[in-house]
Short mmCIF file of C-alpha atoms and ligand atoms in Angstrom, two decimals:
data_model
loop_
_atom_site.label_atom_id
_atom_site.label_comp_id
_atom_site.label_asym_id
_atom_site.label_seq_id
_atom_site.Cartn_x
_atom_site.Cartn_y
_atom_site.Cartn_z
CA UNK A 1 -33.00 49.86 -125.44
CA UNK A 2 -30.88 52.18 -123.37
CA UNK A 3 -32.79 51.30 -120.26
CA UNK A 4 -31.58 47.82 -120.46
CA UNK A 5 -27.85 48.55 -120.22
CA UNK A 6 -27.38 46.55 -123.33
CA UNK A 7 -24.69 46.66 -125.94
CA UNK A 8 -26.29 45.21 -128.99
CA UNK A 9 -24.10 44.51 -131.89
CA UNK A 10 -26.11 44.42 -135.11
CA UNK A 11 -26.15 46.26 -138.38
CA UNK A 12 -27.28 49.43 -136.81
CA UNK A 13 -24.27 49.42 -134.51
CA UNK A 14 -23.88 49.09 -130.76
CA UNK A 15 -26.24 50.65 -128.25
CA UNK A 16 -24.87 51.61 -124.82
CA UNK A 17 -26.06 52.80 -121.56
CA UNK A 18 -24.42 53.48 -118.24
CA UNK A 19 -26.99 51.56 -116.23
CA UNK A 20 -26.19 48.43 -114.28
CA UNK A 21 -28.44 45.45 -114.77
CA UNK A 22 -29.64 42.73 -112.43
CA UNK A 23 -30.59 39.83 -114.45
CA UNK A 24 -33.59 37.63 -113.80
CA UNK A 25 -35.68 35.36 -115.96
CA UNK A 26 -39.08 35.68 -117.71
CA UNK A 27 -40.03 39.25 -117.95
CA UNK A 28 -38.88 40.80 -121.15
CA UNK A 29 -38.24 38.48 -124.06
CA UNK A 30 -35.40 39.68 -126.20
CA UNK A 31 -35.28 37.84 -129.52
CA UNK A 32 -32.44 36.22 -131.39
CA UNK A 33 -30.12 39.16 -131.99
CA UNK A 34 -26.55 38.50 -130.74
CA UNK A 35 -25.88 40.89 -127.82
CA UNK A 36 -23.69 41.18 -124.80
CA UNK A 37 -24.36 43.10 -121.67
CA UNK A 38 -22.24 46.07 -120.63
CA UNK A 39 -22.53 46.28 -116.85
CA UNK A 40 -21.39 49.22 -114.89
CA UNK A 41 -20.09 47.05 -112.02
CA UNK A 42 -18.55 43.68 -111.83
CA UNK A 43 -21.00 40.86 -111.19
CA UNK A 44 -20.24 37.72 -109.22
CA UNK A 45 -19.34 34.70 -111.34
CA UNK A 46 -22.84 33.33 -110.91
CA UNK A 47 -24.18 36.21 -112.82
CA UNK A 48 -21.74 35.83 -115.54
CA UNK A 49 -22.69 32.19 -115.82
CA UNK A 50 -26.32 33.20 -115.93
CA UNK A 51 -25.47 35.63 -118.66
CA UNK A 52 -23.80 32.92 -120.78
CA UNK A 53 -26.92 30.76 -120.25
CA UNK A 54 -29.02 33.79 -121.20
CA UNK A 55 -27.15 34.45 -124.53
CA UNK A 56 -27.53 30.80 -125.50
CA UNK A 57 -31.22 30.47 -124.51
CA UNK A 58 -32.51 33.93 -125.39
CA UNK A 59 -32.99 34.97 -121.96
CA UNK A 60 -35.27 37.53 -120.33
CA UNK A 61 -34.54 40.40 -118.19
CA UNK A 62 -36.71 41.76 -115.36
CA UNK A 63 -35.21 44.20 -112.95
CA UNK A 64 -32.97 47.05 -114.06
CA UNK A 65 -31.07 48.82 -111.32
CA UNK A 66 -29.30 52.11 -111.90
CA UNK A 67 -25.80 52.15 -110.47
CA UNK A 68 -24.51 55.67 -110.49
CA UNK A 69 -20.87 55.96 -111.39
CA UNK A 70 -18.76 57.05 -108.34
CA UNK A 71 -16.45 59.05 -110.59
CA UNK A 72 -16.46 62.58 -111.93
CA UNK A 73 -14.64 64.18 -114.90
CA UNK A 74 -11.82 66.51 -114.09
CA UNK A 75 -9.09 68.17 -116.28
CA UNK A 76 -5.80 68.95 -114.50
CA UNK A 77 -4.07 71.89 -116.12
CA UNK A 78 -0.34 72.22 -115.56
CA UNK A 79 1.14 75.59 -116.58
CA UNK A 80 4.14 75.46 -118.94
CA UNK A 81 7.44 76.21 -117.33
CA UNK A 82 8.34 78.46 -120.27
CA UNK A 83 6.39 81.57 -121.03
CA UNK A 84 4.13 81.65 -124.10
CA UNK A 85 3.92 77.79 -124.22
CA UNK A 86 0.50 76.05 -123.83
CA UNK A 87 -0.30 74.32 -120.63
CA UNK A 88 -0.40 70.56 -120.28
CA UNK A 89 -3.91 69.08 -119.79
CA UNK A 90 -4.57 65.71 -118.16
CA UNK A 91 -8.10 64.36 -118.68
CA UNK A 92 -9.15 62.45 -115.57
CA UNK A 93 -12.01 60.32 -114.23
CA UNK A 94 -11.61 60.47 -110.44
CA UNK A 95 -13.48 59.91 -107.26
CA UNK A 96 -14.58 63.40 -106.30
CA UNK A 97 -12.87 63.27 -102.88
CA UNK A 98 -9.46 63.13 -104.61
CA UNK A 99 -9.72 66.37 -106.52
CA UNK A 100 -9.00 68.74 -103.61
CA UNK A 101 -5.93 66.73 -102.72
CA UNK A 102 -4.30 67.03 -106.19
CA UNK A 103 -1.03 69.00 -106.18
CA UNK A 104 -0.58 71.92 -108.66
CA UNK A 105 2.89 71.53 -110.13
CA UNK A 106 4.12 73.13 -113.32
CA UNK A 107 4.56 70.96 -116.40
CA UNK A 108 7.94 69.26 -116.59
CA UNK A 109 10.19 70.95 -119.18
CA UNK A 110 10.72 69.02 -122.44
CA UNK A 111 14.14 67.34 -122.84
CA UNK A 112 15.85 69.03 -125.82
CA UNK A 113 17.43 66.02 -127.37
CA UNK A 114 16.05 62.92 -125.76
CA UNK A 115 18.22 59.81 -125.65
CA UNK A 116 15.52 57.63 -127.21
CA UNK A 117 13.52 57.26 -130.39
CA UNK A 118 10.32 55.39 -131.06
CA UNK A 119 10.18 53.32 -134.22
CA UNK A 120 8.37 50.33 -135.65
CA UNK A 121 9.62 46.87 -135.00
CA UNK A 122 8.88 43.83 -137.20
CA UNK A 123 6.99 41.86 -134.57
CA UNK A 124 6.02 44.00 -131.64
CA UNK A 125 4.48 47.16 -133.12
CA UNK A 126 6.25 50.28 -132.07
CA UNK A 127 9.17 50.23 -129.52
CA UNK A 128 11.49 52.57 -127.69
CA UNK A 129 15.17 52.46 -128.70
CA UNK A 130 18.33 54.13 -127.39
CA UNK A 131 19.51 56.81 -129.87
CA UNK A 132 22.88 56.89 -128.20
CA UNK A 133 24.51 55.02 -125.38
CA UNK A 134 22.58 55.71 -122.08
CA UNK A 135 24.59 55.26 -118.93
CA UNK A 136 23.05 53.45 -115.94
CA UNK A 137 20.97 55.60 -113.68
CA UNK A 138 20.48 58.33 -116.27
CA UNK A 139 17.19 59.89 -117.19
CA UNK A 140 15.40 58.73 -120.32
CA UNK A 141 12.22 60.72 -120.09
CA UNK A 142 9.93 62.40 -117.54
CA UNK A 143 6.26 62.48 -118.67
CA UNK A 144 2.74 63.46 -117.44
CA UNK A 145 -0.06 61.05 -118.27
CA UNK A 146 -2.44 61.99 -121.02
CA UNK A 147 -5.33 60.68 -118.97
CA UNK A 148 -5.96 58.96 -115.69
CA UNK A 149 -8.71 56.36 -115.10
CA UNK A 150 -9.82 54.24 -112.25
CA UNK A 151 -8.22 50.77 -112.44
CA UNK A 152 -10.36 47.93 -113.76
CA UNK A 153 -12.29 50.86 -115.36
CA UNK A 154 -14.45 49.11 -117.84
CA UNK A 155 -16.29 47.22 -115.05
CA UNK A 156 -17.43 50.45 -113.50
CA UNK A 157 -17.33 53.11 -116.13
CA UNK A 158 -19.79 53.69 -118.95
CA UNK A 159 -18.93 54.15 -122.56
CA UNK A 160 -20.20 57.74 -122.39
CA UNK A 161 -17.70 58.43 -119.60
CA UNK A 162 -14.80 57.03 -121.67
CA UNK A 163 -16.00 59.11 -124.58
CA UNK A 164 -16.05 62.16 -122.39
CA UNK A 165 -12.43 61.50 -121.23
CA UNK A 166 -11.64 61.30 -124.93
CA UNK A 167 -13.45 64.53 -125.78
CA UNK A 168 -11.49 66.38 -123.08
CA UNK A 169 -8.10 65.41 -124.53
CA UNK A 170 -6.23 68.15 -126.58
CA UNK A 171 -6.59 67.23 -130.27
CA UNK A 172 -2.88 66.34 -130.79
CA UNK A 173 -2.86 64.16 -127.66
CA UNK A 174 -6.08 62.39 -128.95
CA UNK A 175 -4.39 61.61 -132.24
CA UNK A 176 -1.43 60.06 -130.44
CA UNK A 177 -3.65 58.00 -128.12
CA UNK A 178 -5.50 56.67 -131.16
CA UNK A 179 -2.15 55.41 -132.60
CA UNK A 180 -1.20 53.53 -129.46
CA UNK A 181 -1.35 49.73 -129.19
CA UNK A 182 -4.73 48.36 -128.22
CA UNK A 183 -4.86 44.58 -127.68
CA UNK A 184 -8.57 44.48 -126.75
CA UNK A 185 -11.37 43.69 -129.21
CA UNK A 186 -14.21 46.10 -129.57
CA UNK A 187 -16.40 43.74 -127.72
CA UNK A 188 -13.99 43.49 -124.77
CA UNK A 189 -13.40 47.32 -124.70
CA UNK A 190 -15.88 49.24 -126.89
CA UNK A 191 -13.97 52.47 -126.08
CA UNK A 192 -10.44 53.22 -127.37
CA UNK A 193 -9.71 55.01 -124.19
CA UNK A 194 -10.37 51.76 -122.24
CA UNK A 195 -8.62 49.48 -124.63
CA UNK A 196 -5.49 51.69 -124.92
CA UNK A 197 -5.44 52.01 -121.12
CA UNK A 198 -5.70 48.28 -120.60
CA UNK A 199 -2.82 47.72 -122.99
CA UNK A 200 -0.51 50.58 -121.89
CA UNK A 201 -1.48 52.22 -118.57
CA UNK A 202 0.91 52.21 -115.65
CA UNK A 203 -0.41 51.97 -112.12
CA UNK A 204 -0.11 55.29 -110.25
CA UNK A 205 -0.63 56.24 -106.67
CA UNK A 206 -2.96 59.12 -105.80
CA UNK A 207 -3.68 60.64 -102.45
CA UNK A 208 -6.82 59.57 -100.67
CA UNK A 209 -8.63 61.27 -97.79
CA UNK A 210 -8.40 59.30 -94.49
CA UNK A 211 -12.19 58.84 -94.57
CA UNK A 212 -12.21 57.71 -98.28
CA UNK A 213 -15.80 56.32 -98.60
CA UNK A 214 -15.22 53.65 -101.37
CA UNK A 215 -14.13 50.42 -99.55
CA UNK A 216 -14.57 48.13 -102.55
CA UNK A 217 -11.53 46.12 -103.65
CA UNK A 218 -9.49 47.98 -106.19
CA UNK A 219 -11.13 51.35 -105.43
CA UNK A 220 -7.66 52.88 -104.84
CA UNK A 221 -6.20 51.63 -108.06
CA UNK A 222 -5.66 54.21 -110.77
CA UNK A 223 -3.87 53.95 -114.09
CA UNK A 224 -2.15 56.67 -116.11
CA UNK A 225 -1.67 56.54 -119.84
CA UNK A 226 1.85 57.74 -120.86
CA UNK A 227 2.29 58.41 -124.56
CA UNK A 228 6.00 57.76 -124.73
CA UNK A 229 6.70 55.40 -121.79
CA UNK A 230 3.79 53.39 -123.12
CA UNK A 231 5.92 52.57 -126.21
CA UNK A 232 8.24 50.48 -124.15
CA UNK A 233 7.92 46.82 -125.01
CA UNK A 234 8.10 44.02 -122.50
CA UNK A 235 11.07 41.94 -121.46
CA UNK A 236 11.57 39.62 -118.44
CA UNK A 237 15.02 41.16 -117.96
CA UNK A 238 14.55 44.87 -118.25
CA UNK A 239 17.06 47.61 -118.79
CA UNK A 240 14.83 50.55 -117.62
CA UNK A 241 12.68 51.27 -114.60
CA UNK A 242 10.08 53.87 -113.94
CA UNK A 243 8.89 55.87 -110.88
CA UNK A 244 5.67 57.78 -110.41
CA UNK A 245 5.98 61.05 -108.56
CA UNK A 246 2.61 62.28 -107.19
CA UNK A 247 3.99 65.72 -106.24
CA UNK A 248 4.83 66.54 -109.90
CA UNK A 249 2.12 64.22 -111.45
CA UNK A 250 4.69 62.67 -113.66
CA UNK A 251 6.52 59.39 -114.26
CA UNK A 252 10.26 59.19 -114.81
CA UNK A 253 11.90 56.44 -116.94
CA UNK A 254 15.58 55.78 -116.16
CA UNK A 255 18.30 53.26 -117.17
CA UNK A 256 18.86 50.32 -114.82
CA UNK A 257 22.16 49.44 -116.46
CA UNK A 258 24.26 50.78 -119.36
CA UNK A 259 22.15 50.67 -122.50
CA UNK A 260 23.94 50.53 -125.92
CA UNK A 261 23.01 52.80 -128.89
CA UNK A 262 20.28 50.98 -130.86
CA UNK A 263 19.33 48.72 -128.02
CA UNK A 264 15.57 48.41 -127.26
CA UNK A 265 14.51 50.04 -123.99
CA UNK A 266 12.31 47.66 -122.13
CA UNK A 267 9.92 47.53 -119.22
CA UNK A 268 8.21 44.55 -117.60
CA UNK A 269 4.48 43.92 -117.64
CA UNK A 270 4.53 41.02 -115.13
CA UNK A 271 6.08 40.06 -111.89
CA UNK A 272 9.61 39.02 -113.09
CA UNK A 273 10.29 36.66 -110.15
CA UNK A 274 7.50 34.35 -111.30
CA UNK A 275 8.29 31.20 -113.46
CA UNK A 276 8.31 31.53 -117.18
CA UNK A 277 4.98 29.53 -117.24
CA UNK A 278 3.38 31.95 -114.84
CA UNK A 279 4.70 35.02 -116.67
CA UNK A 280 3.22 33.72 -119.92
CA UNK A 281 -0.08 32.97 -118.18
CA UNK A 282 -0.41 36.72 -117.58
CA UNK A 283 1.08 38.01 -120.77
CA UNK A 284 -1.18 36.19 -123.25
CA UNK A 285 -4.51 37.08 -121.81
CA UNK A 286 -3.66 40.63 -120.71
CA UNK A 287 -1.32 41.65 -123.54
CA UNK A 288 -1.86 39.04 -126.22
CA UNK A 289 1.76 37.99 -127.02
CA UNK A 290 4.28 35.24 -126.15
CA UNK A 291 7.44 36.74 -124.81
CA UNK A 292 10.50 36.53 -127.11
CA UNK A 293 13.06 37.73 -124.52
CA UNK A 294 16.26 35.68 -123.92
CA UNK A 295 14.97 34.75 -120.35
CA UNK A 296 11.99 32.98 -121.94
CA UNK A 297 13.88 31.38 -124.70
CA UNK A 298 16.80 29.47 -123.30
CA UNK A 299 18.37 27.01 -125.58
CA UNK A 300 17.54 23.94 -123.52
CA UNK A 301 15.08 23.03 -120.84
CA UNK A 302 17.69 22.61 -118.13
CA UNK A 303 18.79 26.25 -118.61
CA UNK A 304 15.11 27.30 -118.58
CA UNK A 305 14.51 25.40 -115.33
CA UNK A 306 17.67 26.94 -113.76
CA UNK A 307 16.39 30.43 -114.62
CA UNK A 308 13.00 29.67 -113.01
CA UNK A 309 14.90 28.28 -109.91
CA UNK A 310 17.06 31.39 -109.64
CA UNK A 311 14.10 33.75 -109.83
CA UNK A 312 12.22 31.69 -107.24
CA UNK A 313 15.34 31.82 -104.99
CA UNK A 314 15.50 35.63 -105.34
CA UNK A 315 11.78 35.80 -104.58
CA UNK A 316 12.44 33.99 -101.31
CA UNK A 317 15.65 35.85 -100.57
CA UNK A 318 14.19 39.33 -100.77
CA UNK A 319 11.68 39.01 -97.93
CA UNK A 320 13.95 36.83 -95.70
CA UNK A 321 17.27 38.37 -96.42
CA UNK A 322 19.55 39.52 -93.50
CA UNK A 323 19.37 43.35 -93.39
CA UNK A 324 21.78 46.04 -92.32
CA UNK A 325 19.26 47.25 -89.67
CA UNK A 326 19.15 43.82 -87.88
CA UNK A 327 22.95 43.31 -88.29
CA UNK A 328 23.75 46.72 -86.86
CA UNK A 329 22.16 45.86 -83.46
CA UNK A 330 23.39 42.29 -83.29
CA UNK A 331 27.11 42.32 -82.54
CA UNK A 332 27.19 38.58 -82.37
CA UNK A 333 26.87 38.42 -86.21
CA UNK A 334 30.04 38.30 -88.20
CA UNK A 335 31.16 41.69 -89.55
CA UNK A 336 30.75 40.56 -93.13
CA UNK A 337 27.47 38.68 -92.60
CA UNK A 338 25.09 40.95 -94.62
CA UNK A 339 27.80 41.96 -97.13
CA UNK A 340 28.70 38.36 -98.05
CA UNK A 341 25.15 37.29 -98.19
CA UNK A 342 24.15 40.08 -100.60
CA UNK A 343 27.36 39.69 -102.68
CA UNK A 344 26.41 36.11 -103.31
CA UNK A 345 22.99 37.06 -104.93
CA UNK A 346 24.18 39.99 -107.04
CA UNK A 347 25.57 37.84 -109.86
CA UNK A 348 22.12 35.97 -109.99
CA UNK A 349 20.30 39.31 -110.11
CA UNK A 350 22.51 40.55 -113.00
CA UNK A 351 22.29 37.26 -114.92
CA UNK A 352 18.48 37.22 -114.76
CA UNK A 353 18.16 40.98 -115.77
CA UNK A 354 16.57 41.86 -112.37
CA UNK A 355 18.60 45.02 -112.02
CA UNK A 356 15.62 46.87 -110.44
CA UNK A 357 16.47 44.99 -107.24
CA UNK A 358 20.10 46.07 -107.06
CA UNK A 359 19.68 49.22 -104.96
CA UNK A 360 17.88 47.25 -102.21
CA UNK A 361 21.07 45.24 -101.55
CA UNK A 362 23.66 47.98 -102.56
CA UNK A 363 22.19 50.28 -99.96
CA UNK A 364 22.72 47.68 -97.26
CA UNK A 365 26.28 47.00 -98.37
CA UNK A 366 27.19 50.71 -98.30
CA UNK A 367 25.74 51.17 -94.80
CA UNK A 368 27.57 48.12 -93.49
CA UNK A 369 30.92 49.34 -94.85
CA UNK A 370 30.24 52.76 -93.33
CA UNK A 371 29.52 51.22 -89.97
CA UNK A 372 32.69 49.11 -90.24
CA UNK A 373 34.70 52.22 -91.12
CA UNK A 374 36.07 50.52 -94.29
CA UNK A 375 36.61 53.62 -96.42
CA UNK A 376 37.91 51.93 -99.58
CA UNK A 377 35.02 49.57 -99.96
CA UNK A 378 32.45 52.19 -98.76
CA UNK A 379 33.60 54.60 -101.55
CA UNK A 380 33.47 51.82 -104.17
CA UNK A 381 29.93 50.85 -103.33
CA UNK A 382 28.53 54.33 -102.47
CA UNK A 383 29.79 55.74 -105.77
CA UNK A 384 28.19 52.88 -107.68
CA UNK A 385 24.90 53.36 -105.78
CA UNK A 386 24.82 57.11 -106.39
CA UNK A 387 25.23 56.51 -110.08
CA UNK A 388 22.53 53.89 -110.26
CA UNK A 389 20.03 55.79 -108.04
CA UNK A 390 20.55 59.40 -109.21
CA UNK A 391 17.29 59.51 -111.10
CA UNK A 392 15.06 56.75 -109.62
CA UNK A 393 15.94 57.12 -105.92
CA UNK A 394 17.17 60.73 -105.69
CA UNK A 395 17.01 60.92 -101.85
CA UNK A 396 19.27 57.89 -101.36
CA UNK A 397 21.68 59.16 -104.05
CA UNK A 398 21.84 62.60 -102.35
CA UNK A 399 22.43 61.04 -98.86
CA UNK A 400 25.27 58.88 -100.11
CA UNK A 401 26.82 61.83 -102.14
CA UNK A 402 26.97 63.86 -99.03
CA UNK A 403 28.52 60.98 -97.09
CA UNK A 404 31.08 60.46 -99.81
CA UNK A 405 32.33 64.13 -99.44
CA UNK A 406 33.56 63.37 -95.91
CA UNK A 407 32.48 59.93 -94.57
CA UNK A 408 33.89 60.42 -91.12
CA UNK A 409 32.09 63.76 -90.67
CA UNK A 410 28.92 63.29 -92.68
CA UNK A 411 28.06 59.66 -91.70
CA UNK A 412 26.78 59.60 -88.06
CA UNK A 413 27.47 55.90 -87.79
CA UNK A 414 30.92 55.85 -89.32
CA UNK A 415 33.00 53.05 -87.68
CA UNK A 416 30.31 52.58 -85.05
CA UNK A 417 30.56 48.76 -85.12
CA UNK A 418 34.19 48.81 -83.87
CA UNK A 419 33.25 51.22 -81.12
CA UNK A 420 30.24 49.19 -80.03
CA UNK A 421 32.27 45.95 -80.10
CA UNK A 422 34.94 47.51 -77.83
CA UNK A 423 32.28 48.82 -75.43
CA UNK A 424 30.71 45.38 -75.44
CA UNK A 425 34.08 43.76 -74.65
CA UNK A 426 34.54 46.09 -71.74
CA UNK A 427 31.07 45.21 -70.46
CA UNK A 428 31.69 41.53 -70.87
CA UNK A 429 34.94 41.92 -68.83
CA UNK A 430 33.04 43.70 -66.05
CA UNK A 431 30.37 41.03 -66.14
CA UNK A 432 33.06 38.34 -65.84
CA UNK A 433 34.41 40.04 -62.71
CA UNK A 434 30.87 40.23 -61.28
CA UNK A 435 30.32 36.53 -62.22
CA UNK A 436 33.54 35.68 -60.36
CA UNK A 437 32.38 37.40 -57.25
CA UNK A 438 29.07 35.55 -57.39
CA UNK A 439 30.81 32.23 -57.59
CA UNK A 440 33.21 33.06 -54.81
CA UNK A 441 30.29 33.99 -52.53
CA UNK A 442 28.52 30.75 -53.32
CA UNK A 443 31.40 28.26 -53.30
CA UNK A 444 34.06 30.17 -51.44
CA UNK A 445 36.42 29.80 -54.37
CA UNK A 446 36.80 31.35 -57.84
CA UNK A 447 36.39 29.25 -61.05
CA UNK A 448 39.47 27.82 -62.70
C1 SAM B 501 2.47 48.81 -123.86
S1 SAM B 501 2.36 48.35 -125.55
C2 SAM B 501 3.99 48.52 -126.09
C3 SAM B 501 4.19 49.41 -127.33
C4 SAM B 501 3.50 48.83 -128.51
N1 SAM B 501 4.38 47.82 -129.14
C5 SAM B 501 3.19 49.92 -129.48
O1 SAM B 501 3.17 49.66 -130.73
O2 SAM B 501 2.75 51.02 -129.13
C6 SAM B 501 2.04 46.70 -125.31
C7 SAM B 501 1.76 45.87 -126.57
O3 SAM B 501 2.97 45.80 -127.29
C8 SAM B 501 3.23 44.51 -127.83
N2 SAM B 501 4.40 43.92 -127.13
C9 SAM B 501 5.02 44.47 -126.10
N3 SAM B 501 6.09 43.71 -125.76
C10 SAM B 501 6.13 42.69 -126.61
C11 SAM B 501 7.01 41.59 -126.80
N4 SAM B 501 8.09 41.37 -126.06
N5 SAM B 501 6.75 40.73 -127.83
C12 SAM B 501 5.64 40.97 -128.65
N6 SAM B 501 4.83 41.95 -128.55
C13 SAM B 501 5.07 42.81 -127.50
C14 SAM B 501 2.01 43.78 -127.51
O4 SAM B 501 1.08 43.79 -128.53
C15 SAM B 501 1.38 44.40 -126.26
O5 SAM B 501 0.01 44.29 -126.19
#
């Protein structure tokens, strides 16, 4: 049975194997038991159709091809930052070329009194809630993943491999993993490890060698399962953002706006600039719920349509927006060109709960005010940006903090636009004199 890469669901339970199968007709007749095939690689649609046909007509299987898994098991062990404490272990299934490139940080210290708590909701399972007010930009939690899997794992990974990931988890971690939401049926994801990852995992970036051998689509996608961040329910207007840091092998969750005590802390599972219809098209099949957030439940159709239009507009604005970099070299543009353009979209971004985009525009506004030498507005926007970015975009926050200490000294481009404009005026004047000379030479008289 194992040789045929079958999962057979009958009274004696499922049988599994990590073999891939190429399906043909008329060799081995498998009788009327209901079964499905677990394939260790994705098949083109035609094979899936053939499979459906096969299940209906009691199909036959000829050739079996063994497809070795490209992944190996590996446990990352992070020493505890405090003496006597146990290390943190991350159970991983990785391409072997990634293992030598992994960093070896210490585990992040536990936060003494975290600003959140996890409790049951009536309609969404567990959720993460603010225990006390959380100011924008502040840290909610930094966390290592419990396990790391290749993305789209169940297409390429056998049940035995999922079970091995599970076996390598510390006992307490395993218990917590088992308590996490799993929106996949046993047939879709026979392993808890896979089902829980598909419901909760966050995409993480790993380092790949320049000659990384696997060129197949998605080969560089990996997911991390985070026990606490994974408790964040979805909203289309989120109040928290997260960042993965490869050097510390951890993700950090931080507030995107001020969050009130008792308020639910939310993350988004879809691209929030899509229309409501498109967001729902992803949420139902991937996460099995219809979104109850205010942005999906406007009281009338006109408001709902306006929200879709605003999100579409922001989706167009982001890639086509005027930027500080282009403005800085184009002295013909009005001084307030980028500032006014960005200021016009900020209210839309706030109304739609798209606060994750704010730093993109605030950074430009700060740099424009610095280049204009407008200290009052520079301070106003730089202070706001430092507060918002102090956890999620530390480098930017540190750069602006330094500039705030003494803008004239610490900002190389302070007031540069005025200087460049004056230089340009001088050049233009010189050019006018040269142009005069040219005309006199040609016509013997200067222009009026
Ligand atoms: C990443 S988990 C979130 C935590 C989960 N509620 C739990 O109990 O651990 C994703 C699952 O939570 C539920 N969920 C998340 N956001 C939801 C929402 N806005 N409305 C209803 N269910 C939601 C869905 O069942 C979804 O598959």
